[in-house]
PDB file of C-alpha atoms in Angstrom:
ATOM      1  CA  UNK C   1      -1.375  48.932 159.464  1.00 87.00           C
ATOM      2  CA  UNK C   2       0.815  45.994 160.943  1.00 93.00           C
ATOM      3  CA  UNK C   3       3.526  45.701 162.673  1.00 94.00           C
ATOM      4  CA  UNK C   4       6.005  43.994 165.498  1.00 92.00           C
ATOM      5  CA  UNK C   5       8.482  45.957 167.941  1.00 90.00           C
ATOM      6  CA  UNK C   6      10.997  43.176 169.684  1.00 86.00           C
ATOM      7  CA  UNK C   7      13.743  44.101 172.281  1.00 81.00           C
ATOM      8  CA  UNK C   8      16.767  42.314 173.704  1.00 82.00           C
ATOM      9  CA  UNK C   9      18.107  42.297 176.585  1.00 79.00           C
ATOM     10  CA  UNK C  10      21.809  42.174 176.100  1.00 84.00           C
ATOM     11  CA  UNK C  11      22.479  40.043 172.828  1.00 85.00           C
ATOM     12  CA  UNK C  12      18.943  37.753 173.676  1.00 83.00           C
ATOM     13  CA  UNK C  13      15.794  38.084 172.236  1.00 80.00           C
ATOM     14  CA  UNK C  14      13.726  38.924 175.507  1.00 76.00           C
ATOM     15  CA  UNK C  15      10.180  40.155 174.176  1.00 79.00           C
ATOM     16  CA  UNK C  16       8.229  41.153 170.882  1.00 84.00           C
ATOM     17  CA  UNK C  17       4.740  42.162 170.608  1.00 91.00           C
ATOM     18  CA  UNK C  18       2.505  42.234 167.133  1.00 94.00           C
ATOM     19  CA  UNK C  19      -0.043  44.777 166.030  1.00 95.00           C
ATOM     20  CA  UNK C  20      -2.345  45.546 164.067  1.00 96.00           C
ATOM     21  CA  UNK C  21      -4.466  49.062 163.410  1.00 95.00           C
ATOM     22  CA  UNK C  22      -8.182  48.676 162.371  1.00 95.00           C
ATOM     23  CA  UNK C  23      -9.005  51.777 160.834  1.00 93.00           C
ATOM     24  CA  UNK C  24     -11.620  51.203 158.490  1.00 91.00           C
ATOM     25  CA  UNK C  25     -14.553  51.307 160.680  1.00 89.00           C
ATOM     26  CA  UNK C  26     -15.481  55.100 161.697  1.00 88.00           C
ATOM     27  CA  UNK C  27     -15.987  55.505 165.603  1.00 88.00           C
ATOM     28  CA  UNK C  28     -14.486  52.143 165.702  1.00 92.00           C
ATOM     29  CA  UNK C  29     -10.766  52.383 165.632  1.00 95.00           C
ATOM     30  CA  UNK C  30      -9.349  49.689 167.407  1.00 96.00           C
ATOM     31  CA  UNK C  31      -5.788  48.290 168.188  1.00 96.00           C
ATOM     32  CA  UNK C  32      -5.431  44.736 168.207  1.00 96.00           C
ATOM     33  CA  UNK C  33      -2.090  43.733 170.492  1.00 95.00           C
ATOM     34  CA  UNK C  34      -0.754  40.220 170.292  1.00 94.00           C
ATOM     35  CA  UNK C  35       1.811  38.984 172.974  1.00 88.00           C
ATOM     36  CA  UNK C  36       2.888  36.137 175.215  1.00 83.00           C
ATOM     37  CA  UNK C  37       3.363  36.460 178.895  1.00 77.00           C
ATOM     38  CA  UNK C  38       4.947  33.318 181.200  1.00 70.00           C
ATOM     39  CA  UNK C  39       7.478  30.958 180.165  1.00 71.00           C
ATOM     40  CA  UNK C  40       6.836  27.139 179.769  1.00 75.00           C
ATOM     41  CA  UNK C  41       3.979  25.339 180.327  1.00 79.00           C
ATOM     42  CA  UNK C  42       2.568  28.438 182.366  1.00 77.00           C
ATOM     43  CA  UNK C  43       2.824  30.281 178.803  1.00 79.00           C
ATOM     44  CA  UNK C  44      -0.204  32.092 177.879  1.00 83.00           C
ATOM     45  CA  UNK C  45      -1.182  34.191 174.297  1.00 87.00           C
ATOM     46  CA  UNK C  46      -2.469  37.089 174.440  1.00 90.00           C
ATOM     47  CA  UNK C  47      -4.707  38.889 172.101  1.00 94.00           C
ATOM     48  CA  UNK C  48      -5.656  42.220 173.814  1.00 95.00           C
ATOM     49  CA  UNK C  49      -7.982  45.188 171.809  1.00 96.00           C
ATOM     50  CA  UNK C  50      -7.274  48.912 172.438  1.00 97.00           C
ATOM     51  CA  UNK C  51     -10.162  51.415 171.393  1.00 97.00           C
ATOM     52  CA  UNK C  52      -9.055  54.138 169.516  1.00 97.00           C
ATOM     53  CA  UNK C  53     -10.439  57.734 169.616  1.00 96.00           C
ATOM     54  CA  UNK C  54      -8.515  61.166 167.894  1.00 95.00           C
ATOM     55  CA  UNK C  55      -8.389  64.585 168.524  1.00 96.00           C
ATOM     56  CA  UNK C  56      -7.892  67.293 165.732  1.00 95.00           C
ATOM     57  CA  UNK C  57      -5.169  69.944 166.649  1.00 94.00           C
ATOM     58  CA  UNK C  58      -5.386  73.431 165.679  1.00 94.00           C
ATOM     59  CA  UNK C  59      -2.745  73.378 162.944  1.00 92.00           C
ATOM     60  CA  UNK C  60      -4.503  70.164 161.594  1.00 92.00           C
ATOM     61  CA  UNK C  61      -4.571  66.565 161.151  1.00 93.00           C
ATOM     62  CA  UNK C  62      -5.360  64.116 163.548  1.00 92.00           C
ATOM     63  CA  UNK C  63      -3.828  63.239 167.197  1.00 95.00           C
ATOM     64  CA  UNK C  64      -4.246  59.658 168.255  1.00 95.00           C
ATOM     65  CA  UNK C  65      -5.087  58.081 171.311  1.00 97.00           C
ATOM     66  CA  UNK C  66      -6.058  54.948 173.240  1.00 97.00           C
ATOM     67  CA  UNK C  67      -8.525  54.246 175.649  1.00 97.00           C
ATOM     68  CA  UNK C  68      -7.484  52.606 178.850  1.00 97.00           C
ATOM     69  CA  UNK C  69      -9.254  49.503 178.661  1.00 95.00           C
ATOM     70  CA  UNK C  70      -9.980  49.343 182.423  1.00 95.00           C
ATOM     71  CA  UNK C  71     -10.623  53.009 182.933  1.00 95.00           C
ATOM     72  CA  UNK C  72     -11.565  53.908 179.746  1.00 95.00           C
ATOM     73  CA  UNK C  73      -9.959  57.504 179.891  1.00 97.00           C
ATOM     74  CA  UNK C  74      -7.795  58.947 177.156  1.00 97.00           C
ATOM     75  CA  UNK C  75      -4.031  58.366 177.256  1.00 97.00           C
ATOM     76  CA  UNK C  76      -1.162  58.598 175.048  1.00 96.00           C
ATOM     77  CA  UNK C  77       0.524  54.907 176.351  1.00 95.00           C
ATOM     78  CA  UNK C  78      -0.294  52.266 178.124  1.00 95.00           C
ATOM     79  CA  UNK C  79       1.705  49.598 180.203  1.00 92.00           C
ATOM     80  CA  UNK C  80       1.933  46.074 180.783  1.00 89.00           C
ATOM     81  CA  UNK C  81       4.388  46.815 184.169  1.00 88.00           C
ATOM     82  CA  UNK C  82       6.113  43.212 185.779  1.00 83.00           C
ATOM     83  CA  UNK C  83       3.534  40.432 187.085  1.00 82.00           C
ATOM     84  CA  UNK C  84       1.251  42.696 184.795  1.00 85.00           C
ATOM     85  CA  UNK C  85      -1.217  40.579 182.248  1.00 87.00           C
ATOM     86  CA  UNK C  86      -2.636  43.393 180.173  1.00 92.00           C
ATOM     87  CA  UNK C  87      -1.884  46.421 178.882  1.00 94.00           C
ATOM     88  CA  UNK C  88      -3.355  49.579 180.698  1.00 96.00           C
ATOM     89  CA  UNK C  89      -2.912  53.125 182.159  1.00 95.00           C
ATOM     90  CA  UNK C  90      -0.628  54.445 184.502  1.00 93.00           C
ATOM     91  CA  UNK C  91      -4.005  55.521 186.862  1.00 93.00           C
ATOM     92  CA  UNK C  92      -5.446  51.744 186.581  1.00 94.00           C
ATOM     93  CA  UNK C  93      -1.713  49.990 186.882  1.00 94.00           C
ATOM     94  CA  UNK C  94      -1.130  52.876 189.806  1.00 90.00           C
ATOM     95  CA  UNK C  95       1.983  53.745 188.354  1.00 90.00           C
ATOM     96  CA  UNK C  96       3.530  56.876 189.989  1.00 83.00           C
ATOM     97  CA  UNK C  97       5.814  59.296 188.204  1.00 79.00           C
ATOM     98  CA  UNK C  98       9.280  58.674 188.904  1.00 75.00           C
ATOM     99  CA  UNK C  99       9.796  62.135 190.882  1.00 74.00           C
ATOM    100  CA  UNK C 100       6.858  60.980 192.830  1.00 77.00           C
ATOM    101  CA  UNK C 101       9.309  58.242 194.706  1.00 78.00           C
ATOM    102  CA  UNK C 102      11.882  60.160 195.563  1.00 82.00           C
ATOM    103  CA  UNK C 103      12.473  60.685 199.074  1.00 83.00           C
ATOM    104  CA  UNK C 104      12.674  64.322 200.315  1.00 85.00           C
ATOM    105  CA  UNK C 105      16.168  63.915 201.712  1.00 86.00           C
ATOM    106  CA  UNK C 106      17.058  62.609 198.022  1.00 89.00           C
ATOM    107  CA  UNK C 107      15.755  65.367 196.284  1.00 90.00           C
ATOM    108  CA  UNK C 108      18.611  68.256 196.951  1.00 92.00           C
ATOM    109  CA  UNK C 109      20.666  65.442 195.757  1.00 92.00           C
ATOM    110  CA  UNK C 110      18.351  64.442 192.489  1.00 91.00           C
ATOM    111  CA  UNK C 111      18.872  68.303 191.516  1.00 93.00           C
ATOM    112  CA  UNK C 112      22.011  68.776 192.189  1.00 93.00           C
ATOM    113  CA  UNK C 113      22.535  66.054 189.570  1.00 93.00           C
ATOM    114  CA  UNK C 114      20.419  67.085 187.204  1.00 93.00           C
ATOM    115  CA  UNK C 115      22.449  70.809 186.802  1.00 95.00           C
ATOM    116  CA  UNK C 116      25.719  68.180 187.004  1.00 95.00           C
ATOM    117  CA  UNK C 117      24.022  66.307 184.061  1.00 94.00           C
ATOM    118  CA  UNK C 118      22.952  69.743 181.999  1.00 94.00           C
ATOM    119  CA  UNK C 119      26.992  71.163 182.599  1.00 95.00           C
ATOM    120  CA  UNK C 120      27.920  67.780 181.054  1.00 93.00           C
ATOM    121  CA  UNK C 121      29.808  67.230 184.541  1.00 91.00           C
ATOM    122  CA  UNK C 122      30.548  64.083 186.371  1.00 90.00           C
ATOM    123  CA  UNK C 123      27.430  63.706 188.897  1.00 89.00           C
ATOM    124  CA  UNK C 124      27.554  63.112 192.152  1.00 87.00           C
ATOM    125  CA  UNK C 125      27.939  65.241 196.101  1.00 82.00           C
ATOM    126  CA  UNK C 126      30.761  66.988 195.745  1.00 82.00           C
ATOM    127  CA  UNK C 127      31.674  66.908 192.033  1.00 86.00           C
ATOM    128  CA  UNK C 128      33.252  70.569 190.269  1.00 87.00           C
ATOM    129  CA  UNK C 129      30.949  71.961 187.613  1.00 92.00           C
ATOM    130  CA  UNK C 130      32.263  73.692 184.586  1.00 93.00           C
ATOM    131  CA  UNK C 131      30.558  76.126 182.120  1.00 94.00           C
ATOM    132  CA  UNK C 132      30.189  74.209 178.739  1.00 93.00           C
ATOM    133  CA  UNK C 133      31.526  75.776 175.258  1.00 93.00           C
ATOM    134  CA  UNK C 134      29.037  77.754 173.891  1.00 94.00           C
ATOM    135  CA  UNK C 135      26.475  78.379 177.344  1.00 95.00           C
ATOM    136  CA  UNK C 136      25.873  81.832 178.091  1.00 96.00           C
ATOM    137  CA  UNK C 137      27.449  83.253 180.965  1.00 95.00           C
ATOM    138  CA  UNK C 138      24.598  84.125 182.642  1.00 96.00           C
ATOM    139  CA  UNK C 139      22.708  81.036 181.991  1.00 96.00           C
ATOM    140  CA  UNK C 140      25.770  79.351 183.566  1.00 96.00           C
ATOM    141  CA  UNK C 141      25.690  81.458 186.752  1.00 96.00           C
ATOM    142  CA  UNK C 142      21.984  80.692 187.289  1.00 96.00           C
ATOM    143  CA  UNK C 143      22.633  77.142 187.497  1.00 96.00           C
ATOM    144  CA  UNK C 144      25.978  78.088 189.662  1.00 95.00           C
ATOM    145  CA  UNK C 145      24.469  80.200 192.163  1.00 96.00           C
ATOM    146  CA  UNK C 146      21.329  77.406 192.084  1.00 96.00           C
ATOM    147  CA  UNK C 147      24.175  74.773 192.206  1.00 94.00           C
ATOM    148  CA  UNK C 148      25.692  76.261 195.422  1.00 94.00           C
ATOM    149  CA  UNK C 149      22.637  76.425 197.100  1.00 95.00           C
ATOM    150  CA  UNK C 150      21.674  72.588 196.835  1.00 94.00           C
ATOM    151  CA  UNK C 151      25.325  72.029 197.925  1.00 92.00           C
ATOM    152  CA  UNK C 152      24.988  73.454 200.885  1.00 93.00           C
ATOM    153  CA  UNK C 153      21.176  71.579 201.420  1.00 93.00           C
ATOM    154  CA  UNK C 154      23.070  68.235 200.827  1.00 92.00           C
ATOM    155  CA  UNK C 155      26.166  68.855 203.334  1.00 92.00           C
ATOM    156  CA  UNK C 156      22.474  69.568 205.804  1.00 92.00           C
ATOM    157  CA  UNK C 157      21.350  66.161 204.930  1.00 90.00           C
ATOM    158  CA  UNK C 158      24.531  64.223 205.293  1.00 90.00           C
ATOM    159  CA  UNK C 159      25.128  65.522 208.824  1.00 90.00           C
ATOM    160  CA  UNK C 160      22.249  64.629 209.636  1.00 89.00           C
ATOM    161  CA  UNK C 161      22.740  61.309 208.536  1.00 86.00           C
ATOM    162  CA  UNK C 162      25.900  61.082 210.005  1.00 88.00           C
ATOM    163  CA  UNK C 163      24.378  62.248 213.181  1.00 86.00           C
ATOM    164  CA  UNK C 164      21.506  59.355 212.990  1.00 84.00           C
ATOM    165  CA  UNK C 165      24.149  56.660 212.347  1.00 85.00           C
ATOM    166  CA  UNK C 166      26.681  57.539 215.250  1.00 81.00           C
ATOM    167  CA  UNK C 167      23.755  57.803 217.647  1.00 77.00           C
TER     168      UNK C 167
END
């Protein structure tokens, strides 16, 4: 199997990469990735080999994987992150989770949102929910009552912010 993904950014071309599965061999299942990283005369091609390995879920078939070709454990994806010249894991790239880097006086705030985002609500501090057509009633007054309460831990955090800056 072959195959190229390309993105844009905007309306320009801004990256493709080319690949190819080699499946034939048994035990030795291998991606091949092709790719260029740089720009002009600093431009380098890349031609980067995944192993391959496959689990066999209960209701059958087979479940593909790659092995991290720095830490050679089993992962679903693998990233090639800014300044980055291979593809890898998330443990060898150190990638954290995105929840991970939220601050803890951001997080009342990040799930307040997120409820604002579910009610199909503007988000922000401060916004008015609504119950959307067709939501249960009581699933609605979970997320109000749980709504209310991170109000009230963000109006905390802004005074307190407030109090830092007028110090």
């Amino acid at each position: 199997m072959t195959g190229t993904l390309r993105w844009n950014c905007g309306d320009q071309p801004a990256g493709s990469i080319s690949y190819v599965a080699k499946m034939s061999e048994l035990g030795e299942e291998r991606l091949l990735l092709y790719f260029s990283r740089g720009t002009g005369e600093e431009r380098e091609s890349v031609e980067q080999s995944v192993r391959l390995t496959h689990t066999e879920p209960n209701f059958g078939g087979k479940r593909w994987w790659m092995i991290c070709p720095y830490r050679g454990i089993r992962v679903g994806k693998l990233y090639l992150p800014p300044g980055g010249d291979r593809f890898a894991s998330r443990k060898a790239w150190q990638i954290g989770h995105q929840s991970q880097r939220i601050a803890n006086r951001d997080r009342p705030f990040e799930a307040l949102f997120r409820i604002q985002k579910r009610l199909g609500c503007p988000q922000g501090w401060e916004q008015p929910i609504r119950r959307p057509k067709g939501m249960h009633q009581s699933t609605y007054a979970r997320l109000e009552e749980e709504y209310w309460r991170l109000d009230e831990l963000c109006a905390v955090e802004m005074m307190r912010v407030i109090g830092l800056l007028s110090r």
